[in-house]
Coordinates of C-alpha atoms and ligand atoms in Angstrom, one line a residue:
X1 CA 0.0 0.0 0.0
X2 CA 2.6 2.5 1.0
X3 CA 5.0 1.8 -2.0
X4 CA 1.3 2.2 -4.0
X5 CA 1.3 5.6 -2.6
X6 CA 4.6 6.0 -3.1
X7 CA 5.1 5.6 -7.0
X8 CA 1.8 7.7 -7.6
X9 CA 3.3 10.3 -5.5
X10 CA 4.7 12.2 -8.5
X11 CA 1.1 12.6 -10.5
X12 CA -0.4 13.7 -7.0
X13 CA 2.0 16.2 -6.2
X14 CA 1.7 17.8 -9.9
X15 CA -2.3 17.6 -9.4
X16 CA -1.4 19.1 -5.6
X17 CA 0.6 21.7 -7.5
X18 CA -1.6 22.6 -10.2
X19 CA -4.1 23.3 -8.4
X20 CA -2.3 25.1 -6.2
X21 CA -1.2 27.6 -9.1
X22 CA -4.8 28.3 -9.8
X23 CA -5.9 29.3 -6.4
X24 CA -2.4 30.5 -5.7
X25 CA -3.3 29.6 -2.0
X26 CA -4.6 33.0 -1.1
X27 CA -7.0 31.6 1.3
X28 CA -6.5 30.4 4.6
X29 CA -9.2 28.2 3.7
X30 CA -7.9 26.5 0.5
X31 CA -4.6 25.9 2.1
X32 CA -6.9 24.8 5.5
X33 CA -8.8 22.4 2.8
X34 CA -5.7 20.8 1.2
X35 CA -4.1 20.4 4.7
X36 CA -7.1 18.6 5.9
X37 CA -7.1 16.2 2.6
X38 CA -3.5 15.0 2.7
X39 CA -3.9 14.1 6.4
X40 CA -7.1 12.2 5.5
X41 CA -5.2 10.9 2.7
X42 CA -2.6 10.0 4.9
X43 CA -3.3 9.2 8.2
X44 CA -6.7 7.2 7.7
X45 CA -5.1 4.7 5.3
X46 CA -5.7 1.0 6.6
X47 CA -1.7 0.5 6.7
X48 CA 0.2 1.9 9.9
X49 CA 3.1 3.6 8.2
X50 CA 3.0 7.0 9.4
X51 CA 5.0 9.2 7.4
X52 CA 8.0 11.2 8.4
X53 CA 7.3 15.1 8.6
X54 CA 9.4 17.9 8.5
X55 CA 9.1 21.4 9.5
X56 CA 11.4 23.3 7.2
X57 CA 12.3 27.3 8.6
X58 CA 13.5 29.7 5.5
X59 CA 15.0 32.9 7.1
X60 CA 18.1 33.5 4.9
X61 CA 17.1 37.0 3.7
X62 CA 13.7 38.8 3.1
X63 CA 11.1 36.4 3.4
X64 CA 9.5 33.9 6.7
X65 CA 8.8 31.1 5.3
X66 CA 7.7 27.7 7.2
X67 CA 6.1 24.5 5.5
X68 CA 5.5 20.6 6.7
X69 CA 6.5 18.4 3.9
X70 CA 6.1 14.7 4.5
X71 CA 8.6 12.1 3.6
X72 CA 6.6 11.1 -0.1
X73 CA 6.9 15.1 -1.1
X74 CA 3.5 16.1 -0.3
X75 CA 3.2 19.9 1.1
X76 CA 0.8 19.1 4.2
X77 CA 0.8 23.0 4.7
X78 CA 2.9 26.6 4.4
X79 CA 3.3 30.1 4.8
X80 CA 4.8 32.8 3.9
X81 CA 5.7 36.6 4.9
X82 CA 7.3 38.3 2.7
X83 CA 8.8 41.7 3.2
X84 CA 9.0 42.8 -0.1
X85 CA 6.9 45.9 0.1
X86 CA 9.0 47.5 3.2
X87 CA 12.1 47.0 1.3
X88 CA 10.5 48.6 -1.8
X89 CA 9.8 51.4 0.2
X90 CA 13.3 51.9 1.7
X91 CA 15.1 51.4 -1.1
X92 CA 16.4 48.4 -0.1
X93 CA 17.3 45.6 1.9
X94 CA 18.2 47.0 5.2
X95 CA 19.3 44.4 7.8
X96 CA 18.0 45.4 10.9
X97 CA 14.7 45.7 9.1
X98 CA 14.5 42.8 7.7
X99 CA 15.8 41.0 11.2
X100 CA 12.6 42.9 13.3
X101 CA 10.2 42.1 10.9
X102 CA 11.4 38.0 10.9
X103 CA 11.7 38.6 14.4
X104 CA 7.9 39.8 14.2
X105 CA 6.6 36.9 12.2
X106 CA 8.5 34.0 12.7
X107 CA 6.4 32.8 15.1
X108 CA 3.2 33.2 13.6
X109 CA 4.1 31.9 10.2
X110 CA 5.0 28.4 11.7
X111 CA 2.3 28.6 13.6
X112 CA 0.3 29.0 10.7
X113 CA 2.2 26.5 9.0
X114 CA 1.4 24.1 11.7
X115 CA -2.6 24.9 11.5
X116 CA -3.2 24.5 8.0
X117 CA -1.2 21.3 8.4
X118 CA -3.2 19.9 11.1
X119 CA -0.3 18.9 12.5
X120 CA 1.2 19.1 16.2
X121 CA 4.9 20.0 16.8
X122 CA 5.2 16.4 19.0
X123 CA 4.5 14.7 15.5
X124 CA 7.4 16.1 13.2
X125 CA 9.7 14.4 12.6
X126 CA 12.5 16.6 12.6
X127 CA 12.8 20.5 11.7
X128 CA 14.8 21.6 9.1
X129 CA 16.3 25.3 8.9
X130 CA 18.5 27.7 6.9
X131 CA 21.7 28.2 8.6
X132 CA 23.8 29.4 5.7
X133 CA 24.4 31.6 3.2
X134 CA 22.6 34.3 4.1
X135 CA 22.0 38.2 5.6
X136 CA 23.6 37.5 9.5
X137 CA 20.8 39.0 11.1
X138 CA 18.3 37.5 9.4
X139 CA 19.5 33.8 9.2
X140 CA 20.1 34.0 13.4
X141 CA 16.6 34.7 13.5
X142 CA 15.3 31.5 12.0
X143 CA 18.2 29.8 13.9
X144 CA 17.3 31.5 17.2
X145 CA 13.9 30.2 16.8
X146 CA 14.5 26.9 15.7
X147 CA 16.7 25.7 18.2
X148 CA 14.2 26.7 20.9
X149 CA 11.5 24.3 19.2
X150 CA 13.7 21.2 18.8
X151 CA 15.6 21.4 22.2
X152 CA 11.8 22.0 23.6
X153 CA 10.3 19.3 21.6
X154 CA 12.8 17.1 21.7
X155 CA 13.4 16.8 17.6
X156 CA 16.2 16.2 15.5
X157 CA 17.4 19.2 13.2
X158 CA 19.0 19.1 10.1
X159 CA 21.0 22.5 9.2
X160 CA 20.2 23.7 6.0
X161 CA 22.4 25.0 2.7
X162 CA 20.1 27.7 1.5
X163 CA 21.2 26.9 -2.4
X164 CA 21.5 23.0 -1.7
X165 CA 17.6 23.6 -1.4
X166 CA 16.9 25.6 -4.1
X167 CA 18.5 23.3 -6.3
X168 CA 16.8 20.3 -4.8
X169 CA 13.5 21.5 -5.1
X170 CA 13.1 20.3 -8.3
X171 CA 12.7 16.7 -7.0
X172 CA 9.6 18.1 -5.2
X173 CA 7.7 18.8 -8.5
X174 CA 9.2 16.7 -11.2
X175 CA 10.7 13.3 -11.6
X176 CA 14.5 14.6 -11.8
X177 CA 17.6 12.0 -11.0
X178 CA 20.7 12.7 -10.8
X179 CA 22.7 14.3 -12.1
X180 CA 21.4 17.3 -13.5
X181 CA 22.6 20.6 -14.5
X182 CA 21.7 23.6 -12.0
X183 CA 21.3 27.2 -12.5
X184 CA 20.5 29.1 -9.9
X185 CA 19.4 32.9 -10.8
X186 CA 18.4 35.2 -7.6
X187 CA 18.7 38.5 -5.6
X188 CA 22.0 36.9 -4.0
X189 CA 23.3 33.8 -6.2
X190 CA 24.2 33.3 -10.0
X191 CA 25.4 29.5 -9.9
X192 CA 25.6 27.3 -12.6
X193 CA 26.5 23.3 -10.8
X194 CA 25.9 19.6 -11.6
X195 CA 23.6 18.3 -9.1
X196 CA 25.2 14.5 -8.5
X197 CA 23.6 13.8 -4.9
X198 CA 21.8 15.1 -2.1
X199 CA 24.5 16.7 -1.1
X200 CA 27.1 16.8 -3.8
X201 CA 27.7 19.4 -6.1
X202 CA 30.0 20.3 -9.2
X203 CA 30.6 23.9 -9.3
X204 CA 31.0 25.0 -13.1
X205 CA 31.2 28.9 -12.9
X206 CA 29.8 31.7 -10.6
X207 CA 29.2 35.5 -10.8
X208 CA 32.2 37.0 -9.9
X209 CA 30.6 40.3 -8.9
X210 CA 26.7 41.0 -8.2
X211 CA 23.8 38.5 -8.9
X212 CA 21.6 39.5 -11.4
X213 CA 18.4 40.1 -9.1
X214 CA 20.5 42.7 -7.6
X215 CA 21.7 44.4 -10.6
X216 CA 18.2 44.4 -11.9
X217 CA 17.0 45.8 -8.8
X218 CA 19.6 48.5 -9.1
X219 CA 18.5 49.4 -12.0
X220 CA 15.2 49.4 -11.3
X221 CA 15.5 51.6 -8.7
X222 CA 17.7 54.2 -10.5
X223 CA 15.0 54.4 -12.8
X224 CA 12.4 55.3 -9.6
X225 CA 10.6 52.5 -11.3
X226 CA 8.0 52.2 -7.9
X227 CA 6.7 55.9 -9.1
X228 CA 5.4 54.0 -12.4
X229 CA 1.5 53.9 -11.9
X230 CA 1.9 49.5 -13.3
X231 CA 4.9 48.9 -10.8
X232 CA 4.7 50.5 -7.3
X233 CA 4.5 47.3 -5.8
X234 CA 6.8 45.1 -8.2
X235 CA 10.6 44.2 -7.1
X236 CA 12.8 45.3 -9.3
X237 CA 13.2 42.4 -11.8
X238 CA 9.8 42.1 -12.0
X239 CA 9.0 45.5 -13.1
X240 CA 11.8 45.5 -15.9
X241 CA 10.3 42.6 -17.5
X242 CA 7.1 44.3 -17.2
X243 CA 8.0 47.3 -18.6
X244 CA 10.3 45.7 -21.2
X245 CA 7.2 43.9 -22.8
X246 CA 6.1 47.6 -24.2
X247 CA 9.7 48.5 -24.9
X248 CA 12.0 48.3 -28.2
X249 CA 15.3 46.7 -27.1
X250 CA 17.4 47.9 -30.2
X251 CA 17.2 51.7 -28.7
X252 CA 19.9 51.5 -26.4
X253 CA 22.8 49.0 -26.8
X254 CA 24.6 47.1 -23.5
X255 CA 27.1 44.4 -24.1
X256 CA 27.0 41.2 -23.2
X257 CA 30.2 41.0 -20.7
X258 CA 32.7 38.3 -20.4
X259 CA 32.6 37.7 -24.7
X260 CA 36.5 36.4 -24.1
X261 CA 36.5 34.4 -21.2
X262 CA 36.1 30.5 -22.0
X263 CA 34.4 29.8 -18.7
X264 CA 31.4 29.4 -17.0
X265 CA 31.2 32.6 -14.5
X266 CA 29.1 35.7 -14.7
X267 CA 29.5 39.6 -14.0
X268 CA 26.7 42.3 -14.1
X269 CA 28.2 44.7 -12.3
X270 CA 29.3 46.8 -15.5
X271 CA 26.0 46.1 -17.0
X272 CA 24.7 48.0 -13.8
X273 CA 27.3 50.6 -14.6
X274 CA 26.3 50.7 -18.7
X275 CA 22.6 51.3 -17.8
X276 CA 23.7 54.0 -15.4
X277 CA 25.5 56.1 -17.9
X278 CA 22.5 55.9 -20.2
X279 CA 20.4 56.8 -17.4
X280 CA 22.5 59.9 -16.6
X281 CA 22.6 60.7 -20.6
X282 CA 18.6 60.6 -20.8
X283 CA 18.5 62.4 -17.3
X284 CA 20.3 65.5 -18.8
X285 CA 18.4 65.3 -22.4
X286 CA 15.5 65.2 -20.6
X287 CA 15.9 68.0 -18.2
X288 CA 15.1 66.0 -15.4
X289 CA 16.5 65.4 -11.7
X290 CA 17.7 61.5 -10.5
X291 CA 14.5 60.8 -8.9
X292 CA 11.7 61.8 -11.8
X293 CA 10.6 58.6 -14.4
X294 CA 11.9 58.9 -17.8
X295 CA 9.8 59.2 -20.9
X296 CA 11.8 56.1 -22.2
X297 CA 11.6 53.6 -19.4
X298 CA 10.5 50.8 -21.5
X299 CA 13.4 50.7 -24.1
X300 CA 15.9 51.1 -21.0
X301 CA 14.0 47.9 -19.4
X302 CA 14.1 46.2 -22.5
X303 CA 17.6 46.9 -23.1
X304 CA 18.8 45.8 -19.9
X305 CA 16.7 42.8 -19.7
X306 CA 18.0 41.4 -23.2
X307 CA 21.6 41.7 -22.5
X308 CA 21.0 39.8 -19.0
X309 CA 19.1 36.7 -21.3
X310 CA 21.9 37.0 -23.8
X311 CA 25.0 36.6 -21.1
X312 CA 23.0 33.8 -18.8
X313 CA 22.3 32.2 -21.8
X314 CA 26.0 32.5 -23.3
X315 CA 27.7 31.0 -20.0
X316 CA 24.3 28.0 -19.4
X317 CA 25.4 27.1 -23.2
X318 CA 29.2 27.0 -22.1
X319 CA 28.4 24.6 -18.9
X320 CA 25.7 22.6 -21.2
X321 CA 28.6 21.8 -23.2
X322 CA 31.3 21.0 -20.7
X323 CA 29.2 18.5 -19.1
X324 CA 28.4 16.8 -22.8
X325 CA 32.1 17.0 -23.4
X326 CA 33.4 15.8 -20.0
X327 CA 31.0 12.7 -20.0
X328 CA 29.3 14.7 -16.4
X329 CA 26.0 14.4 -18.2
X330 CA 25.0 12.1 -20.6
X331 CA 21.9 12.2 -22.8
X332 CA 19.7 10.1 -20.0
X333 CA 20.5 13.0 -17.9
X334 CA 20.5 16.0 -20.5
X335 CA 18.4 18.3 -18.0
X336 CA 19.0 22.2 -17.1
X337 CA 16.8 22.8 -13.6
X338 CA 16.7 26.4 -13.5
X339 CA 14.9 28.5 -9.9
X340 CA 15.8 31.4 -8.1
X341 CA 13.2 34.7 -8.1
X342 CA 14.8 35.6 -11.7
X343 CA 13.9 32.5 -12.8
X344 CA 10.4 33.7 -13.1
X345 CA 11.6 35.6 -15.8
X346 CA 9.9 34.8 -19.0
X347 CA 12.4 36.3 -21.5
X348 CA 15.2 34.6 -19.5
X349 CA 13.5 31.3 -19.9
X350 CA 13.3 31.7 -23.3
X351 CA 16.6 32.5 -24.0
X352 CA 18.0 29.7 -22.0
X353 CA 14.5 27.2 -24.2
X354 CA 16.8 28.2 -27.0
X355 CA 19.9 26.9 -25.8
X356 CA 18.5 23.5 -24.2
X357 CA 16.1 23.3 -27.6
X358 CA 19.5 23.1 -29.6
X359 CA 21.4 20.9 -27.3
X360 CA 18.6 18.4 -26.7
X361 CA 18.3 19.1 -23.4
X362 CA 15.0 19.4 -21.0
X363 CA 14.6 22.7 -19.2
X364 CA 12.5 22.5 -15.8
X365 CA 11.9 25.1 -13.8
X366 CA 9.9 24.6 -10.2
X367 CA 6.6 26.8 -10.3
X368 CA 7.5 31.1 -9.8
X369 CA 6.4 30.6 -5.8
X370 CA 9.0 27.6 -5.0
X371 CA 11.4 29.3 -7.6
X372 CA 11.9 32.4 -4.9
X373 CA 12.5 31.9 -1.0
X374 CA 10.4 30.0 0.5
X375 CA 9.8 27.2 3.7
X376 CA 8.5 24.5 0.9
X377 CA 12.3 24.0 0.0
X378 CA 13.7 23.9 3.2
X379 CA 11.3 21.2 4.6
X380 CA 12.2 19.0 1.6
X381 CA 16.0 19.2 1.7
X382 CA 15.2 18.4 4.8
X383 CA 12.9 15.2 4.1
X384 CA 16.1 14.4 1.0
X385 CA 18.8 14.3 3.6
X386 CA 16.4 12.3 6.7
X387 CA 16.4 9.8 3.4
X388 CA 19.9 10.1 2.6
X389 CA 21.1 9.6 6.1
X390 CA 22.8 12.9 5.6
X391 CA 23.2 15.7 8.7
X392 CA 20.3 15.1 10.8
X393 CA 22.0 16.2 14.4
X394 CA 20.5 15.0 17.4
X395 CA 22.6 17.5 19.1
X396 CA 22.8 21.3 18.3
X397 CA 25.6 22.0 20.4
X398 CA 27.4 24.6 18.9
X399 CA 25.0 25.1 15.8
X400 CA 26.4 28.3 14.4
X401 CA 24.7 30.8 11.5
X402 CA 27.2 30.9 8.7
X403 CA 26.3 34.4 6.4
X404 CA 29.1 33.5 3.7
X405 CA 28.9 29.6 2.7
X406 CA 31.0 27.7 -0.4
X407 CA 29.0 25.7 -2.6
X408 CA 30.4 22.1 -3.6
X409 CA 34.2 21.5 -5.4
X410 CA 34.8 24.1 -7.2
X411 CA 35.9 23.1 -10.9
X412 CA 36.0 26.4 -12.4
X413 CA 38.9 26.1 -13.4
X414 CA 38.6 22.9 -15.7
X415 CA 35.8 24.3 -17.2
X416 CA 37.9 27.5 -18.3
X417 CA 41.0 24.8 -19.5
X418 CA 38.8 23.2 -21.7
X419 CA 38.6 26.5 -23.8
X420 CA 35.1 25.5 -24.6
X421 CA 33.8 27.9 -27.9
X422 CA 29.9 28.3 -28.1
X423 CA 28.8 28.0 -31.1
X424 CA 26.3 30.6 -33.0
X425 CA 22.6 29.6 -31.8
X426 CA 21.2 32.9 -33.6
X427 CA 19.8 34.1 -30.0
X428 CA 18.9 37.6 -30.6
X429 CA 17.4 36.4 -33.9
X430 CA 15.5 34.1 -32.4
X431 CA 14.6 36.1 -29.0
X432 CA 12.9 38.5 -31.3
X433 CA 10.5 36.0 -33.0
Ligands
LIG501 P1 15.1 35.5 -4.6 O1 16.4 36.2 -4.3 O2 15.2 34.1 -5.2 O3 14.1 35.5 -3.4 O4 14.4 36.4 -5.7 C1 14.3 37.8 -5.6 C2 15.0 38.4 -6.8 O5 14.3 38.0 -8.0 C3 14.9 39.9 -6.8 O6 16.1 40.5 -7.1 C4 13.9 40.3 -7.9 O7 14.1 41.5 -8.5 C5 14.1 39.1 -8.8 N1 12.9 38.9 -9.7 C6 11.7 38.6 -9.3 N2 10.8 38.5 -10.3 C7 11.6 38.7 -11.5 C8 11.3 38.7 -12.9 N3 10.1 38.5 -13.3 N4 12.4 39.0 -13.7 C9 13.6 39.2 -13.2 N5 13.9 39.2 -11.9 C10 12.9 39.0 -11.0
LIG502 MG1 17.1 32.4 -2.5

């Protein structure tokens, strides 16, 4: 009966999922509904396995996020605070901030968590949380917190690697072995890596500077894009592939950077630095003051936007064919995973569609609210390393935040030895269509 459950696990999670995306959970009652018909699902089946539940805690930078996720990948429940909208309004991250408002809503968002679940904190299993990389303040909140609960309770706790379980997350939603090709795209990552285990990572190439979400945000904020009536309450990213949809592209021209480096690694810190001058250049034809929208916000956004596709595409392509030609990936495993918030990016995706489509590879990408922060993730790197046998501590003695944190063995540097050309795929031809 369980191994029944366990194989059909896949199609329910989708059907979970997809009907998840409709309702987008905005109801405490649709999420109450769901919680209430996995336990059923669950608990009342005539065999006594009980599954294993974990409580995952996401506090790494600007969102509270808690979930139960139970040992076949089912979401019994979650929540999530994000502080988005605070941030927007200061311009910015600002530690502290972010640390009282976690601080504020920790709490209740597992406790939400833990009602929609219908589940009681003697039950878990064991409770997973973000320890690294991450804002300082912000991850020692989630820590703080968490500790309390399992030495209280009595629980395991398995220390989590904040991009370990954005890469893993995949797993949740699809039917992905390993290995697989990663690319993880956010406010504070640009990581391209071969998935090979749980735990065990390939590190092809990096950004050597600032991660694109950041950049974007930048830039978005040097453009005062929250005074634009369509994007007051849009991050940064988000509002330059809005506005970019009614721009032209071809006004204003960035280069891609990095054209003659042969490796894997990423820079958008002179992009930032490109769409500032042309900023400035508008300000003054303009006659207008940094602060004050520009008539031509769109082309800027669509500028910007394009040469950030082109570049991730460029270096994916690069690492696509290092694993082909190093035997890392064959074509039983040809599969990009891409996540992170500016993986929700519909212009990026289709960039990097065009790469995969002329390498024969599969593109995936976890739906947009597992793509950014969230406690979903956490609770099932937790739930893959319980089934792994991998860092479940029974003691927290000495359980330290860690804001700066490597991710796997570095192989950079092969990948820039092999002196790997790509090839022509037409993309700005094609990105037009
Ligand atoms: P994360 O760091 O994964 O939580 O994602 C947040 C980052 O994703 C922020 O820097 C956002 O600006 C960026 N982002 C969100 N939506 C989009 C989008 N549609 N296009 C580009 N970047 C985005
Ligand atoms: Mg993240």
């Amino acid at each position: 009966m369980f191994w029944a459950q366990f194989f059909s696990r896949h199609a329910f999670v989708q059907k979970i999922l997809t009907r998840n995306s409709v309702t987008r959970w905005t109801s405490k009652s649709v999420k109450h509904g769901w919680a209430v018909c996995l336990r059923s699902n669950f608990f009342n089946s005539s065999n006594n396995y009980s599954p294993k539940l974990v409580l995952g805690i996401e506090t790494s930078c600007d969102d509270t996020g808690a979930a139960v996720v139970d040992d076949t990948g089912n979401i019994i429940g979650e929540a999530l605070h994000s502080q988005t909208e605070v941030h927007l309004k200061t311009g910015g991250i600002i530690p502290v901030v972010a640390q009282q408002l976690h601080r504020e809503n920790i709490e209740r968002i597992v406790k939400e968590t833990l009602d929609f679940s219908g589940i009681s904190l003697d039950e878990l299993s064991a409770v997973a949380t973000t320890i690294k990389p991450g804002l300082a303040l912000s991850l020692g909140v989630g820590l703080e917190y968490s500790l309390k609960l399992v030495n209280k309770y009595k629980k395991p706790f398995i220390p989590i690697h904040h991009m370990e379980a954005h890469a893993l997350t995949i797993r949740l939603t699809n039917q992905v072995e390993f290995p697989f090709l990663v690319l993880l795209i956010s406010g504070g990552h640009c990581i391209l890596a071969v998935v090979q285990g749980v735990s065990d990572f390939l590190l092809l190439g990096q950004s050597m500077d600032v991660a694109p979400g950041n950049m974007l945000d930048k830039v978005a904020r040097r453009l005062s894009l929250t005074k634009h009536p369509e994007c007051y309450n849009m991050s940064g990213g988000k509002a330059i592939e809005h506005l970019a949809r009614q721009g032209n592209r071809m006004h204003y021209e960035l280069r891609a950077p990095m054209k003659h480096h042969a490796n894997c690694n990423f820079s958008f810190s002179g992009l930032q630095l490109g769409a500032t001058k042309i900023i400035v250049q508008k300000e003054k034809e303009e006659g207008l003051q940094e602060g004050h929208l520009l008539s031509c916000v769109t082309d800027i956004a669509a500028a910007v936007q394009h040469v950030v596709a082109v570049h991730i595409a460029n270096q994916t392509h690069r690492a696509i064919l290092f694993c082909i030609k190093s035997g890392i990936l064959s074509q039983t495993n040809a599969t990009l995973v891409v996540s992170g918030g500016v993986a929700s990016n519909q212009y990026i995706r289709r960039a990097l569609q065009i790469v995969t489509d002329a390498n024969d590879f599969n593109l995936l990408c976890p739906p947009p609210r597992l793509c950014t922060d969230n406690g979903v993730m956490i609770a099932w790197n937790g739930i893959e390393r319980m089934r792994a046998g991998l860092g479940v501590l029974h003691s927290t003695d000495d359980m330290r935040y860690e804001p700066k944190a490597s991710f796997g063995v570095d192989i950079s540097k092969k990948v820039e030895e092999a002196a790997i050309k790509v090839p022509s795929i037409k993309l700005e031809k094609n990105l037009l269509k």
